[in-house]
Short mmCIF file of C-alpha atoms in Angstrom, two decimals:
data_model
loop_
_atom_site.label_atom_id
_atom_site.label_comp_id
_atom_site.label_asym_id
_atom_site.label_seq_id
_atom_site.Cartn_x
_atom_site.Cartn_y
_atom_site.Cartn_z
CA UNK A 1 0.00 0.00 0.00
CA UNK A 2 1.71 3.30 -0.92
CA UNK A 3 0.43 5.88 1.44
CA UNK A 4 1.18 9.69 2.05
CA UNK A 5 1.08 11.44 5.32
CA UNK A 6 0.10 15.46 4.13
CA UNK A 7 2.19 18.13 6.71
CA UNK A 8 0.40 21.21 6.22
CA UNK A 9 1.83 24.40 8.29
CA UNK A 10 -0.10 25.88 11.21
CA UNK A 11 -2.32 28.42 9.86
CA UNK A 12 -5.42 29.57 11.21
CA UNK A 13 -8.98 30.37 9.34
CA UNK A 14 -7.67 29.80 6.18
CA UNK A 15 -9.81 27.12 5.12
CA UNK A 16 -9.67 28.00 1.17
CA UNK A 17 -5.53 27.98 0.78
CA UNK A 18 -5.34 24.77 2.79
CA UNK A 19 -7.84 22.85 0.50
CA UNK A 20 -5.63 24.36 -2.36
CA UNK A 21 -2.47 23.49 -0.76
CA UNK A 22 -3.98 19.74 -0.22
CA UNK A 23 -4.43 19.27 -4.04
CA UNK A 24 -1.01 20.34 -4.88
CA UNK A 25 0.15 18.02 -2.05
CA UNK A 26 -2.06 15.37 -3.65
CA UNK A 27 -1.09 16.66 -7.48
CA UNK A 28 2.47 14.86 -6.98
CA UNK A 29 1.82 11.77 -7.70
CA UNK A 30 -0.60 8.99 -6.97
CA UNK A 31 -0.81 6.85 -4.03
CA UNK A 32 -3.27 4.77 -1.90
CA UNK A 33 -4.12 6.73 1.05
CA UNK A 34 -3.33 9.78 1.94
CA UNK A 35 -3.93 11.38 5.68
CA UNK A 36 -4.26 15.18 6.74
CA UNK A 37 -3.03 16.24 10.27
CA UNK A 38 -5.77 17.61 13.26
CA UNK A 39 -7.76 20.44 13.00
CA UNK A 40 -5.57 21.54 9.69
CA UNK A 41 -7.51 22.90 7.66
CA UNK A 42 -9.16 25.44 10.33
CA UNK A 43 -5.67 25.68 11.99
CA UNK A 44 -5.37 24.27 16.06
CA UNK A 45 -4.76 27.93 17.67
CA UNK A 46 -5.46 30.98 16.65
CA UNK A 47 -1.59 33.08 16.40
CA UNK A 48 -3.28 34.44 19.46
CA UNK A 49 -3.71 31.37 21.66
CA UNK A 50 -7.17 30.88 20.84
CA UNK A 51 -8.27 27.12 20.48
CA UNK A 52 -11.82 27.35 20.95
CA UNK A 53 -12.75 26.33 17.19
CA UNK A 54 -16.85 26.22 17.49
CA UNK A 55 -16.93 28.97 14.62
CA UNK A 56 -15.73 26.75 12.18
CA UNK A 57 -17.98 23.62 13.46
CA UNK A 58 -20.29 22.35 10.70
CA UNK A 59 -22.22 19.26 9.86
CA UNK A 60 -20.91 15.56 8.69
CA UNK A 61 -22.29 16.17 5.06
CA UNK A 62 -21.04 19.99 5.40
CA UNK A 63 -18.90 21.86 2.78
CA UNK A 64 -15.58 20.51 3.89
CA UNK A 65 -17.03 16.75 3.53
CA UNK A 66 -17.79 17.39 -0.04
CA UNK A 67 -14.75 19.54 -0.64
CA UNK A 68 -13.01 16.31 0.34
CA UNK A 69 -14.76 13.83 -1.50
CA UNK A 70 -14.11 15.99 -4.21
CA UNK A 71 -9.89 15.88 -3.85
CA UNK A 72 -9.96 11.88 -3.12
CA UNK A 73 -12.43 11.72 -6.55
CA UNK A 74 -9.92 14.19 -8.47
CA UNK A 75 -7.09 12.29 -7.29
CA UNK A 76 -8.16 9.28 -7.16
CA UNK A 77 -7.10 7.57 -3.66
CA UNK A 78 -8.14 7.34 -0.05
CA UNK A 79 -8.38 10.96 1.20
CA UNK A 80 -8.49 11.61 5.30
CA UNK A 81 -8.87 14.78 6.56
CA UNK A 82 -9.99 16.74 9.36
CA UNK A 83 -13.51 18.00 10.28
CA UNK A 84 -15.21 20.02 12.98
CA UNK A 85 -18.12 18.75 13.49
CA UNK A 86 -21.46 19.71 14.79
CA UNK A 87 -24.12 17.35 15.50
CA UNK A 88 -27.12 19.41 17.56
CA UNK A 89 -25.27 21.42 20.61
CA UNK A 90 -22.19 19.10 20.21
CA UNK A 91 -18.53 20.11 18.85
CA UNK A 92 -16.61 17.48 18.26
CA UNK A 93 -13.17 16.89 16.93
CA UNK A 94 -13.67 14.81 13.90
CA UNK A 95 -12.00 13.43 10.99
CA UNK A 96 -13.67 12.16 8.04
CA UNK A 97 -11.91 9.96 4.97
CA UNK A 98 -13.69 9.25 1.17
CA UNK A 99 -12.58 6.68 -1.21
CA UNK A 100 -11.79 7.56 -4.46
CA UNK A 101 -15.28 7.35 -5.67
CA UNK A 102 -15.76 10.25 -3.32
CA UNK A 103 -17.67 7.75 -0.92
CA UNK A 104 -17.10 7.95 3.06
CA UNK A 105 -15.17 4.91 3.90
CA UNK A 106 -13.95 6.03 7.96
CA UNK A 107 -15.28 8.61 10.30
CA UNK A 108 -14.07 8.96 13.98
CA UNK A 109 -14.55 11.79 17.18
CA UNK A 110 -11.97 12.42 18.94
CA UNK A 111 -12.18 10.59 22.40
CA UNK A 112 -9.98 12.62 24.61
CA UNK A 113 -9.71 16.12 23.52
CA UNK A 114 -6.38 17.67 24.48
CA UNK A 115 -7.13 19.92 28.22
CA UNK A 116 -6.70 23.56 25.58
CA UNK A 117 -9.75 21.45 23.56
CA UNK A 118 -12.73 22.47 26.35
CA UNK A 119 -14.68 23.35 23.31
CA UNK A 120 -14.91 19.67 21.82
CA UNK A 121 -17.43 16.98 22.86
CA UNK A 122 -15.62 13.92 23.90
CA UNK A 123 -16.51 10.98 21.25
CA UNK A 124 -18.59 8.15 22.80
CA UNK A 125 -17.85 5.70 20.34
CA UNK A 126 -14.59 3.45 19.75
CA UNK A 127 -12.03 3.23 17.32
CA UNK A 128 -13.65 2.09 14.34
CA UNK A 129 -11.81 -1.00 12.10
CA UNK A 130 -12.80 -0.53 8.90
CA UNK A 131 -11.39 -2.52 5.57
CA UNK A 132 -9.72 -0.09 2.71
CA UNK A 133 -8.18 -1.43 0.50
CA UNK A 134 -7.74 -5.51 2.17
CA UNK A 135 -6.60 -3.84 4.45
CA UNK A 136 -7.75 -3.71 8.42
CA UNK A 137 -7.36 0.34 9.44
CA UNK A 138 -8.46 2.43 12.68
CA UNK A 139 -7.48 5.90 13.86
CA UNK A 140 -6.61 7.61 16.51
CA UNK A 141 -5.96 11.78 16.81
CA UNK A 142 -3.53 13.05 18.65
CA UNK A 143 -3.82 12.76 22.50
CA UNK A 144 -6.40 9.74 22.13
CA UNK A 145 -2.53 7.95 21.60
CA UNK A 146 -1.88 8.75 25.21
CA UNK A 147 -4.61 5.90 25.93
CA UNK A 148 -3.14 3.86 23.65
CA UNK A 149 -5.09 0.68 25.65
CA UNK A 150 -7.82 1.41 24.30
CA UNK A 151 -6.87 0.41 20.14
CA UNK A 152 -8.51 -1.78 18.33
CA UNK A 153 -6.39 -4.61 16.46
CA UNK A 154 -6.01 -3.67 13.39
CA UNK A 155 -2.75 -3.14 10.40
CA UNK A 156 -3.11 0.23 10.20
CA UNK A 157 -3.43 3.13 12.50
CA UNK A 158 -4.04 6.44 11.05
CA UNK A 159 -2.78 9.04 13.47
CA UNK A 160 -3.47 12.95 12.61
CA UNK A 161 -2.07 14.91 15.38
CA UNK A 162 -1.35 18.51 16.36
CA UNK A 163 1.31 17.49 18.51
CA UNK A 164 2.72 19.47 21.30
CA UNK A 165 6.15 18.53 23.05
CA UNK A 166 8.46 20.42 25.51
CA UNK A 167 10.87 17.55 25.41
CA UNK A 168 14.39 17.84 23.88
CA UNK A 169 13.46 14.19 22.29
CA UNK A 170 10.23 13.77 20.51
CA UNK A 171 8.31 11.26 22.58
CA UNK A 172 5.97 10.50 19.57
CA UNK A 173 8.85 7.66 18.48
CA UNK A 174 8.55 6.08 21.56
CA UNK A 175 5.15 5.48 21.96
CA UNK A 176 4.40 4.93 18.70
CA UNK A 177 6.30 2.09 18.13
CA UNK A 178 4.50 0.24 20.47
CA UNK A 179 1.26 0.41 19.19
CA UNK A 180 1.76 -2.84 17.05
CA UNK A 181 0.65 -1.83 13.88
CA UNK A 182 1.69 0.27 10.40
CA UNK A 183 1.65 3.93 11.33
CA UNK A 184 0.89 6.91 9.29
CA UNK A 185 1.13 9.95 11.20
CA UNK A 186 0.41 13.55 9.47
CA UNK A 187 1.67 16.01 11.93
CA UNK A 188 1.07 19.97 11.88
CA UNK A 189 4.28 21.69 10.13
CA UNK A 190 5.71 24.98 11.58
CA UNK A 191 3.52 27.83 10.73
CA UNK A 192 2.17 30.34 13.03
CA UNK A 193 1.72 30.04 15.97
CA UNK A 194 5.07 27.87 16.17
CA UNK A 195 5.28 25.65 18.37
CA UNK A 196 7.90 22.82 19.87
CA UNK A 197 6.15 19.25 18.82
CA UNK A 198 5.71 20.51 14.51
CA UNK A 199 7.01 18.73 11.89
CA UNK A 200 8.29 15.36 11.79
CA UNK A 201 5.65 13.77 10.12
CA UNK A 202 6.23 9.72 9.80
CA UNK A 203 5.74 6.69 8.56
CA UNK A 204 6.62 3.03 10.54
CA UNK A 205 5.70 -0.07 9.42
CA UNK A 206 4.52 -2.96 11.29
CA UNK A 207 7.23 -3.75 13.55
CA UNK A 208 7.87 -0.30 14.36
CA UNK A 209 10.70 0.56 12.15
CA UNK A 210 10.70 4.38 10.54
CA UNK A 211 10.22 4.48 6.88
CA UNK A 212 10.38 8.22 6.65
CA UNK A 213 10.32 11.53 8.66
CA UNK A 214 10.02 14.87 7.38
CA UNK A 215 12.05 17.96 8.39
CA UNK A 216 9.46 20.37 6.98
CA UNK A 217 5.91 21.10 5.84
CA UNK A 218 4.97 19.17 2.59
CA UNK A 219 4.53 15.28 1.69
CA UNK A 220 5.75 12.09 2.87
CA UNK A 221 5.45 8.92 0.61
CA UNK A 222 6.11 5.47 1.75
CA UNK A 223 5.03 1.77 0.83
CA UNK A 224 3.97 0.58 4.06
CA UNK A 225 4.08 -3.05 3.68
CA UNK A 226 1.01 -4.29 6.00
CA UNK A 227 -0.72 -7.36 6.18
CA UNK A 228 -4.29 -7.94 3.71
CA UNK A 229 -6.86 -9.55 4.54
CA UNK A 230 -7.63 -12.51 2.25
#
């Protein structure tokens, strides 16, 4: 499976150039699956410190669903990207993926916003396992990592994050490499705000090993050799 992990700088309420910057990213060649990092096309924080992103909540079948289907359809592969998403008085954060038909394949809430995230609706539901492609995928964003317990079995874990890390080392490595599964991980690049914990998007296959890391905001391409299932 040759899949893409999409670093897109911090920017905030700039929904139009990220969607644009997405099909460049996409426009360089063709591959399986491609994921989008957390919150990235509404940005995480406002330059200001503001994370309370309710403005830009909207629903499941909202504009940035079909803008979406739209880019896996032009493209033709498995597009995953972020979504805000409103359902009656609840924000949650969401992401959403379409196959290349344009059809939604995966959809997942966040189930422990970060402590900044008081504006998001904890998901109630679990990590779904869904089949793309033979093969058995889930997802997890960002912080939901730090319960790592609670995973599903499956080959692939899809893991947008926004991450944030004081650390001189970046403890993503570690803990990723335990999870047991092939890992795509589409970080947040350095943008504005900037803060420690950008960049270094990734790729591991199954036993953990790094395929690929990126030093700055663009795409990541790697074939992540997974187990199908027959």
């Amino acid at each position: 499976m040759r899949v893409a992990a999409l670093e897109l700088p911090a920017r905030f309420d700039r929904v139009a150039e990220n969607l644009e910057l997405v099909g460049s990213l996409l426009a360089r060649g063709s591959c399986d699956l491609a994921l989008m990092p957390e919150a990235s096309l509404t940005g995480y924080v406002s330059p200001e410190r503001d994370f309370d992103l309710t403005r830009f909540a909207e629903p499941r079948d909202g504009p940035t669903a079909h803008a979406l289907a739209e880019l896996a359809k032009k493209h033709g592969t498995h597009l995953v990207g972020p979504l805000i998403e409103r359902e009656g008085d609840r924000v949650y954060n969401a992401m959403i993926g379409f196959d290349r038909k344009g059809r939604e394949f995966i959809h997942y809430r966040k189930r422990h916003p970060w402590y900044p995230e008081t504006w998001a609706t904890p998901g109630d539901g679990p990590h779904p396992v869904v089949i793309a492609l033979g093969v058995r995928v889930t997802i997890a964003i960002c912080f939901d990592i730090q319960f790592a317990s609670e995973l599903p079995a499956a080959d692939l874990l899809l893991f947008p994050s926004a991450w944030v890390d004081d650390r001189a080392a970046d403890s993503r490595a570690e803990i990723l490499s335990k999870v047991g599964m092939a890992v795509v991980n589409a970080n947040w690049g350095v943008g504005e705000p900037r803060v420690p914990g950008q960049g270094g998007s990734r790729i591991l296959d199954g036993t953990g090993g790094l395929h690929v890391m990126a030093a700055s905001a663009g795409r990541i391409d790697a074939d992540c050799v997974v187990a199908t299932v027959a």
